[in-house]
mmCIF file of C-alpha atoms in Angstrom:
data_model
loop_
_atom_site.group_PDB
_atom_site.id
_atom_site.type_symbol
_atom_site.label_atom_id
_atom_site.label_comp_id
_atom_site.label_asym_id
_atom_site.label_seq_id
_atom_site.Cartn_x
_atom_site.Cartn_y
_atom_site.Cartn_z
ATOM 1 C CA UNK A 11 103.233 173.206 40.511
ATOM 2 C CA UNK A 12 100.112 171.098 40.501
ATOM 3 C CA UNK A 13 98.417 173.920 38.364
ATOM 4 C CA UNK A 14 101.312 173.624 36.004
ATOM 5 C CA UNK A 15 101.371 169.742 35.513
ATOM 6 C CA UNK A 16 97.667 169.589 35.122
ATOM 7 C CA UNK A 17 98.435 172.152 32.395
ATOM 8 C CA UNK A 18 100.661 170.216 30.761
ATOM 9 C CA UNK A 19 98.940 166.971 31.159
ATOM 10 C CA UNK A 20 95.769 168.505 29.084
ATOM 11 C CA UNK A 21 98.192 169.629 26.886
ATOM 12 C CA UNK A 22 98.567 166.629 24.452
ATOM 13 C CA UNK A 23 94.386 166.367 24.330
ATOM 14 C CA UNK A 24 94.353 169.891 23.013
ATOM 15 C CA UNK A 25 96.855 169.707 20.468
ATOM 16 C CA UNK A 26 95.011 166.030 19.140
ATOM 17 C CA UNK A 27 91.399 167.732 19.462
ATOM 18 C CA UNK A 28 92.527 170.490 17.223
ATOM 19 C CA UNK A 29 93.744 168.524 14.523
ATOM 20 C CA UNK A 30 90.779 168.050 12.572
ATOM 21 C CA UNK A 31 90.840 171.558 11.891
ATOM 22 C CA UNK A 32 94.933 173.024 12.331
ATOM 23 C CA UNK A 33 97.248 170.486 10.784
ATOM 24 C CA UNK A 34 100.022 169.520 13.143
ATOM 25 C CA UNK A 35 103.284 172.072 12.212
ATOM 26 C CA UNK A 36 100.619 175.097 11.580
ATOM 27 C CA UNK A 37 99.072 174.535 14.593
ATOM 28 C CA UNK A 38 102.399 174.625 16.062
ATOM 29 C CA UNK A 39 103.731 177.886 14.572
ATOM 30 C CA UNK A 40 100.569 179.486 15.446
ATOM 31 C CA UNK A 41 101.176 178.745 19.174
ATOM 32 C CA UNK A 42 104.518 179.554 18.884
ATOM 33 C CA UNK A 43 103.418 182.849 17.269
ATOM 34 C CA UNK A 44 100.738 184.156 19.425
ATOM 35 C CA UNK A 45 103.183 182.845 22.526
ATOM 36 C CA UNK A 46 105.462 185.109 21.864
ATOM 37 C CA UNK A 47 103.807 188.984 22.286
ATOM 38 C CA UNK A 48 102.187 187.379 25.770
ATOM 39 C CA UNK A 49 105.870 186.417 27.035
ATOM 40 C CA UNK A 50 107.298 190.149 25.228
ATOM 41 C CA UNK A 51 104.272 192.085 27.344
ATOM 42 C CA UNK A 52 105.003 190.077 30.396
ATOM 43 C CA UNK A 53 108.829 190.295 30.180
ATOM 44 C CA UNK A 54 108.264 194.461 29.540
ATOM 45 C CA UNK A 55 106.227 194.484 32.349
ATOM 46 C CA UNK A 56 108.690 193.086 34.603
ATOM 47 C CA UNK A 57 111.368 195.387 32.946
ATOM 48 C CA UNK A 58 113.470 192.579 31.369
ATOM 49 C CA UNK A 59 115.492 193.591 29.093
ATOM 50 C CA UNK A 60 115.528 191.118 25.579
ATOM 51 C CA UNK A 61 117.664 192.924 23.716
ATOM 52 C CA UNK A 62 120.979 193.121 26.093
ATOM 53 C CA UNK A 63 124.277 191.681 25.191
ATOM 54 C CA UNK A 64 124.934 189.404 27.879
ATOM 55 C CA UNK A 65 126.094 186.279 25.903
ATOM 56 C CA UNK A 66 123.066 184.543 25.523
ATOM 57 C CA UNK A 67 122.635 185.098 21.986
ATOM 58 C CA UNK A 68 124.041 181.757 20.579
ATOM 59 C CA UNK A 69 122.908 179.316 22.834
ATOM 60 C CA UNK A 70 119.780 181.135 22.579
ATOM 61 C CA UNK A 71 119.577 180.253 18.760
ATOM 62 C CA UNK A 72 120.603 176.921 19.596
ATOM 63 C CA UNK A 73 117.787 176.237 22.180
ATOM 64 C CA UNK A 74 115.655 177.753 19.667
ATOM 65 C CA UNK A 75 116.527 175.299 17.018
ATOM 66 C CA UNK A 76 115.861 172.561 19.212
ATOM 67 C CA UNK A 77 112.797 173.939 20.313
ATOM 68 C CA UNK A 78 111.482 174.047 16.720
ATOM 69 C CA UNK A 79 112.798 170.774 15.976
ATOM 70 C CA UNK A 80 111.326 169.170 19.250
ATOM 71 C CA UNK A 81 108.003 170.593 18.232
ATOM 72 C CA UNK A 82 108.011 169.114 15.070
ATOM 73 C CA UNK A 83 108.382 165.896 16.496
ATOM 74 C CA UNK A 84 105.483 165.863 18.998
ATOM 75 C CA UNK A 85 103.136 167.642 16.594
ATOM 76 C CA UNK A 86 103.678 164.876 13.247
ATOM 77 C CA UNK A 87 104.332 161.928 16.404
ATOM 78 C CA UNK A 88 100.226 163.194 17.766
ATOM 79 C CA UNK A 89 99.132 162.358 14.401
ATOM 80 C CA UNK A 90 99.868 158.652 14.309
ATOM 81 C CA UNK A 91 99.591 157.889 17.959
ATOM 82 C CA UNK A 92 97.083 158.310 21.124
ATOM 83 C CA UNK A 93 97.274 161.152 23.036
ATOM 84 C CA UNK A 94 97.952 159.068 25.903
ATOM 85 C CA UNK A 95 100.874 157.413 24.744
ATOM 86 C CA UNK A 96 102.182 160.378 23.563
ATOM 87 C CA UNK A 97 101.521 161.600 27.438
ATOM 88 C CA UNK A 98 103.688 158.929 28.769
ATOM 89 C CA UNK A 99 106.923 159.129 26.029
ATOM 90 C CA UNK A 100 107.062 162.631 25.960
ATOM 91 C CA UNK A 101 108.237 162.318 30.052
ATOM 92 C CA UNK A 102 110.756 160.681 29.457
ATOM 93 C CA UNK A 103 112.610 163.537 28.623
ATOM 94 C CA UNK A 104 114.135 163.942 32.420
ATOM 95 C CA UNK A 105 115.840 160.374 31.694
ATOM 96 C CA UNK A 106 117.920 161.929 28.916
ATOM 97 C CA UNK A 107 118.480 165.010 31.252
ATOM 98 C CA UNK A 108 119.826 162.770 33.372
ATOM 99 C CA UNK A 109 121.993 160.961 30.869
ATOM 100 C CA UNK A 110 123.173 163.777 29.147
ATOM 101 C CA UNK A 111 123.752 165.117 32.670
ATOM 102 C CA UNK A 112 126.521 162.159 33.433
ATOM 103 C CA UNK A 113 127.951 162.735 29.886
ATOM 104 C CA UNK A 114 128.437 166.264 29.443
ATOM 105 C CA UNK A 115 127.782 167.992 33.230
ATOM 106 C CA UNK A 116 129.918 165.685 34.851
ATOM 107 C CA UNK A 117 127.359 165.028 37.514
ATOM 108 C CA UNK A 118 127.506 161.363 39.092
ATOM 109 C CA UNK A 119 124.159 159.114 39.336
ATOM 110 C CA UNK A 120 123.568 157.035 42.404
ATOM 111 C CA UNK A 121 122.927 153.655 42.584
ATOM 112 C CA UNK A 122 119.030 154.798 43.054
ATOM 113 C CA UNK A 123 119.195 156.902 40.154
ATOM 114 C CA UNK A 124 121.009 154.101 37.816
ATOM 115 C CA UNK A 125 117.993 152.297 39.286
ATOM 116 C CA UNK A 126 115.623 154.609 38.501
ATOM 117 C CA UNK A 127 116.874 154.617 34.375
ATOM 118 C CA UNK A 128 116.344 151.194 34.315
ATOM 119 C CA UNK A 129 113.058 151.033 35.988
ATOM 120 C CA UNK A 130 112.223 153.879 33.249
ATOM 121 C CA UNK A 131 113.682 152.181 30.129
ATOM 122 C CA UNK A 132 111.485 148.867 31.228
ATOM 123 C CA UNK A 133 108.582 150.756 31.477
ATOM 124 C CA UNK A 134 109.040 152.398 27.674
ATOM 125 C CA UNK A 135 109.562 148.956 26.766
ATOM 126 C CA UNK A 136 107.007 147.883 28.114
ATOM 127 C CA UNK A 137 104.709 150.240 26.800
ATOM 128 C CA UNK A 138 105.679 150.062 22.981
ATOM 129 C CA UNK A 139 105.755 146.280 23.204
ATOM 130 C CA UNK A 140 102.276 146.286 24.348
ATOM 131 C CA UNK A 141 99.398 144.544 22.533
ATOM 132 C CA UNK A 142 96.659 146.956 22.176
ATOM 133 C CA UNK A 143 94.116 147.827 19.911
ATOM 134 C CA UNK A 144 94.566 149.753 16.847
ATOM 135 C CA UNK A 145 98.234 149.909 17.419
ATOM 136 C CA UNK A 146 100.390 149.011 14.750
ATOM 137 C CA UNK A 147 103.593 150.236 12.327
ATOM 138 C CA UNK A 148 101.944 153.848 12.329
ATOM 139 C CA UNK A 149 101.743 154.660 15.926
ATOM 140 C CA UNK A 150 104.769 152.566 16.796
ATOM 141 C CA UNK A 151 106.705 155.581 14.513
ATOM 142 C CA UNK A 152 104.246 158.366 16.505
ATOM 143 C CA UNK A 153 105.390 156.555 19.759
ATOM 144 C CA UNK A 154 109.362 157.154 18.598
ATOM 145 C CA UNK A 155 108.448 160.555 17.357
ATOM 146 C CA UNK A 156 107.549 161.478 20.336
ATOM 147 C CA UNK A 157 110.388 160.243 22.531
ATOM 148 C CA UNK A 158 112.484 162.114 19.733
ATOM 149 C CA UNK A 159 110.815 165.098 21.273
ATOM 150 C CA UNK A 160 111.624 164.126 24.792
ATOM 151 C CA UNK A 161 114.997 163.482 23.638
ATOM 152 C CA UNK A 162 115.239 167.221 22.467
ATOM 153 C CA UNK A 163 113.637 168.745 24.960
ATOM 154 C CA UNK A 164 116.403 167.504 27.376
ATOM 155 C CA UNK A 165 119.194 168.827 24.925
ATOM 156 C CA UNK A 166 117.259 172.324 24.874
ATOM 157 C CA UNK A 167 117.699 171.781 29.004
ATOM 158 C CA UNK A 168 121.163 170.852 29.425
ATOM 159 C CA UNK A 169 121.898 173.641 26.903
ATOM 160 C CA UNK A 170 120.018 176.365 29.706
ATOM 161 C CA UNK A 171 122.096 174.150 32.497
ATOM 162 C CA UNK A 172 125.371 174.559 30.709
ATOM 163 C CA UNK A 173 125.554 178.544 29.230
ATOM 164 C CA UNK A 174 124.542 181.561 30.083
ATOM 165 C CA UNK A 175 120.881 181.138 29.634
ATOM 166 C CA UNK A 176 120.705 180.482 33.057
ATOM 167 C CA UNK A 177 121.490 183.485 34.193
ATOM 168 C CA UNK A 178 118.867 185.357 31.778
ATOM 169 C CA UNK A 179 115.556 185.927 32.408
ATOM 170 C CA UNK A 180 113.549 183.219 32.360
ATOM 171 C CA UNK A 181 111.109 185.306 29.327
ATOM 172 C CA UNK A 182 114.132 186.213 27.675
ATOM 173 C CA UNK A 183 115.569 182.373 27.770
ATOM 174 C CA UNK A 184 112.362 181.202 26.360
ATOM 175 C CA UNK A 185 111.815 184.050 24.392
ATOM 176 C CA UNK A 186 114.757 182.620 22.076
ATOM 177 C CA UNK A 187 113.327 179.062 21.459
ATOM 178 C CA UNK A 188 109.989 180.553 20.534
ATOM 179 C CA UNK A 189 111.090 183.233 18.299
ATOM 180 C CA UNK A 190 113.569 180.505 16.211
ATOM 181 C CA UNK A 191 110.927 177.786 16.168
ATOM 182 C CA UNK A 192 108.462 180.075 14.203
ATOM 183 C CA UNK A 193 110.114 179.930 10.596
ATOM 184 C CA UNK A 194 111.386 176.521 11.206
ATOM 185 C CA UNK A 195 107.777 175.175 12.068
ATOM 186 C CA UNK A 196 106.683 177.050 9.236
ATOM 187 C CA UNK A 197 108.853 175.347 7.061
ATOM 188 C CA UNK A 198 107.759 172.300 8.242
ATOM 189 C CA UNK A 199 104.369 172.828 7.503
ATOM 190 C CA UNK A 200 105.056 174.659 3.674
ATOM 191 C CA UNK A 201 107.605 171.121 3.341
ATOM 192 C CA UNK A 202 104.405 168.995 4.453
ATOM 193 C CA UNK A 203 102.044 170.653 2.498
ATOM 194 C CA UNK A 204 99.609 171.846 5.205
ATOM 195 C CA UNK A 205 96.988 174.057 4.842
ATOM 196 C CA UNK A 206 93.788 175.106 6.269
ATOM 197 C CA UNK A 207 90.938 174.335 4.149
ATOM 198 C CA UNK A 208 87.832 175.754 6.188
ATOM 199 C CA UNK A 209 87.130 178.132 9.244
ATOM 200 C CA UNK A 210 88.507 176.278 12.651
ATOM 201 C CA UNK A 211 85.481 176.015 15.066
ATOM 202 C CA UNK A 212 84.925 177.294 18.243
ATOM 203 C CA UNK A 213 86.695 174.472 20.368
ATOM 204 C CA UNK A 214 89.809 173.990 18.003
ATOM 205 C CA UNK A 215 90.220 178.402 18.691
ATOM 206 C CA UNK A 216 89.713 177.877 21.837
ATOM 207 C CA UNK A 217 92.158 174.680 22.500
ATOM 208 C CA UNK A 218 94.876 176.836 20.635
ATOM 209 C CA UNK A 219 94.363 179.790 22.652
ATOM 210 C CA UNK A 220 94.890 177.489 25.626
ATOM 211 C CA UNK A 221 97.606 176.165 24.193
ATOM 212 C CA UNK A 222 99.425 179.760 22.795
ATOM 213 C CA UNK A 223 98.349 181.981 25.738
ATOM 214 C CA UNK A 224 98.116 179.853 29.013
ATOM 215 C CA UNK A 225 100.627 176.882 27.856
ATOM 216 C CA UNK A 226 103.702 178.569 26.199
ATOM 217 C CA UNK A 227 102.966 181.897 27.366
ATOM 218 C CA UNK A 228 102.034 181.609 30.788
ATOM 219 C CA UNK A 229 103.192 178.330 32.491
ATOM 220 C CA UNK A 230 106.536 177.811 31.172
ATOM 221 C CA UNK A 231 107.497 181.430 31.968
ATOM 222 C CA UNK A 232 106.198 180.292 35.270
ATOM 223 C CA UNK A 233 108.383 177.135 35.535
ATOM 224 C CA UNK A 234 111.672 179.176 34.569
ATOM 225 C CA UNK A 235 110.511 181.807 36.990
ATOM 226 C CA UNK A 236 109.544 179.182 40.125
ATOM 227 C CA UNK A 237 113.281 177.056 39.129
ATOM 228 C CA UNK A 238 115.083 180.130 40.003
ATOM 229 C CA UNK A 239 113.081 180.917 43.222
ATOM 230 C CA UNK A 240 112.686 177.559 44.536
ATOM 231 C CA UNK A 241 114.528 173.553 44.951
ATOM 232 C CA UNK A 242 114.718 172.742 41.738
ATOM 233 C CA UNK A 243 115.069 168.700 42.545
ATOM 234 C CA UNK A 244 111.677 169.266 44.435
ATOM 235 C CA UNK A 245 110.106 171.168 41.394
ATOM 236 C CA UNK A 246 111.381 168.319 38.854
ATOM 237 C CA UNK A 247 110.224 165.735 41.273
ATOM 238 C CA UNK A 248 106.482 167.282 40.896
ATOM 239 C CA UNK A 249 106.467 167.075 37.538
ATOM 240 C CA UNK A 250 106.034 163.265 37.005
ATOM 241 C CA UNK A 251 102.385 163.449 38.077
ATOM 242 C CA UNK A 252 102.068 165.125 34.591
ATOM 243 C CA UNK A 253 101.942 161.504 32.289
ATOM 244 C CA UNK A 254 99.247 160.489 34.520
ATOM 245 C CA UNK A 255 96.570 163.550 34.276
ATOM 246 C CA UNK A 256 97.722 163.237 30.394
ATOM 247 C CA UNK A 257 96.339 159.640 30.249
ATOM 248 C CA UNK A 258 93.350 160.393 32.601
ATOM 249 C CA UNK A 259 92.665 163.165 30.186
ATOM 250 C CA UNK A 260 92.860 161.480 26.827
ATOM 251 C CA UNK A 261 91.106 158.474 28.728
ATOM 252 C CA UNK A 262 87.992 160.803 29.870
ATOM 253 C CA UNK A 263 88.093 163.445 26.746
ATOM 254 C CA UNK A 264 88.654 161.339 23.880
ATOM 255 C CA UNK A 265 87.910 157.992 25.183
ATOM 256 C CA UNK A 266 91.793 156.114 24.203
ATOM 257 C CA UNK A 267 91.865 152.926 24.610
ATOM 258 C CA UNK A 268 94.179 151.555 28.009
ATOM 259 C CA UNK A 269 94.848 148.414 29.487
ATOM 260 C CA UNK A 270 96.232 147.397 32.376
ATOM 261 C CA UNK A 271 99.097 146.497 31.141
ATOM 262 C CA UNK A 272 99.971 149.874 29.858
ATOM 263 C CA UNK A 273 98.959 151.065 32.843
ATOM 264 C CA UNK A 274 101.415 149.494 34.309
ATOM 265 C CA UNK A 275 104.012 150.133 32.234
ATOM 266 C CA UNK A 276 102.806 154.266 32.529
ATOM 267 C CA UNK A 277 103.430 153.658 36.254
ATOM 268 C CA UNK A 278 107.191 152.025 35.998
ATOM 269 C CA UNK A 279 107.743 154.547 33.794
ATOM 270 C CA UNK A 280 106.797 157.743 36.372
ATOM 271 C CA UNK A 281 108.060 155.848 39.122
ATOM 272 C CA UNK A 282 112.064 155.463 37.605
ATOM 273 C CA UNK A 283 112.007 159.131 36.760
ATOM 274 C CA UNK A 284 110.979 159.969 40.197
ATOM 275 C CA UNK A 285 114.057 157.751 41.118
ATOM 276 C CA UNK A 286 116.363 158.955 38.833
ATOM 277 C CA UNK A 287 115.631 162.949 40.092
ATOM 278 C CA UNK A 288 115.088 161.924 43.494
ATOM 279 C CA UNK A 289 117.997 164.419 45.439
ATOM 280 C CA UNK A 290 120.682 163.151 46.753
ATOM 281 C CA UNK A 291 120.932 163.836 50.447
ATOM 282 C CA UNK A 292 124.770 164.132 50.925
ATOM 283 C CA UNK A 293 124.649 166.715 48.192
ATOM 284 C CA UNK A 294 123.526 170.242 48.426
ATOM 285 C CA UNK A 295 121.499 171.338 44.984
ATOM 286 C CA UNK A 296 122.592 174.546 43.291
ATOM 287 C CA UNK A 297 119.602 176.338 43.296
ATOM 288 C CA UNK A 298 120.944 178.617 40.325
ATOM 289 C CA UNK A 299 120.851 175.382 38.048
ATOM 290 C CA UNK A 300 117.413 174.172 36.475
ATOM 291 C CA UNK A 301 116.608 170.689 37.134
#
């Protein structure tokens, strides 16, 4: 798990290093496309099999959809704001997981939890209320893009909570949202305009190899693979260490401005989500459900 979420921390500073060379949806679709055969050769290896009827076929597209769309978000949001802004908003996609949990799950917060969406709410405030350099109208709209993205990525999880996709494989379950969010990110980018006007250099390959091969393809097979296996309130709760190693990252890598203010703010933020997913004692997790 701490491979993972120092994975996904780096993540942000390899999709904003890459820019000057892939525009934001092509970059996308290419990791989305060259994702794709590594999770097909993986899932053959392990004898899944994708092409079953076992009712997974129209949430599947739906995840899918929301996968492209959250994509879109995060890629145009990196292009008007920091990377380490975009680290922090991005996280707060368990908060809507655990709204949309209360809404449509029926699951009950706690008093801790309520807590914890407050603490997390303050600490977005916070952040996009912050006076800092070179901030203005631009990456204000790159700051809300990205939430947007958060905000979708917790649909696309309630959606594998709430249908059969939990009971696929986890490369078939992902499998869907990468295989729909190909023509949709390629219709962003044709709708945008994007091209590639010379030959991408050696690091912006390389950062979208990372990105295609060890991100997509790798990791978040892993993370499916690890929720069914293990405590899935225990794997969730590891994964708010991944905002901070995104700021330290785009703080060491591409030298983004912070103050301690933000800082702060970065911190209430992590700190209510912890809160929020922190288990319940008196109840016994489901370990069949992703967190």
């Amino acid at each position: 798990m701490l491979m993972l979420c120092v994975s996904w921390g780096f993540n942000q500073v390899a999709v904003k290093l890459a820019l000057p060379d892939v525009p934001p949806m092509l970059q996308a679709m290419i990791r989305s496309a060259c994702a794709l055969p590594v999770m097909l050769l993986v899932g053959r290896l392990r004898g899944v099999k994708f092409f079953e009827r076992d009712g997974t076929l129209q949430p599947g597209l739906a995840a899918g959809l929301m996968f492209g769309l959250e994509f879109v978000l995060i890629f145009f949001g990196l292009v008007f704001t920091s990377a380490s802004r975009a680290a922090v908003f991005l996280y707060t996609a368990p908060f809507f997981v655990a709204l949309g949990s209360h809404q449509f799950l029926g699951e009950r917060l706690s008093k801790t939890q309520w807590s914890g969406l407050a603490l997390s709410f303050a600490g977005v405030a916070l952040a996009i209320g912050v006076p800092q350099p070179n901030v203005d109208a631009k990456v204000l709209l790159g700051d809300l893009m990205v939430v947007g993205g958060g905000a979708l990525w917790a649909a696309t999880t309630l959606v594998a909570k709430g249908t059969a996709l939990r009971k696929a494989a986890p490369e078939k379950a992902l499998g869907y949202q990468v295989a729909v969010s190909i023509p949709i990110l390629g219709l962003a980018s044709w709708i945008a305009g994007e091209r590639i006007t010379h030959m991408p250099g050696a690091l912006s390959l390389s950062l979208l190899a990372y990105q295609s091969i060890w991100v997509v393809g790798c990791t978040f097979v892993i993370w499916f693979a690890m929720v069914k296996t293990y405590s899935p309130s225990k794997l969730s709760a590891f994964t708010f260490i991944t905002p901070l190693f995104g700021v330290v990252a785009a703080y060491l890598v591409m030298h983004d401005t912070l103050t301690p203010v933000f800082g702060v703010a970065a911190l209430l933020v992590i700190a209510g989500l912890y809160l929020v997913n922190k288990p319940d004692p008196k109840v016994t997790p489901d370990p069949n459900v992703p967190a």
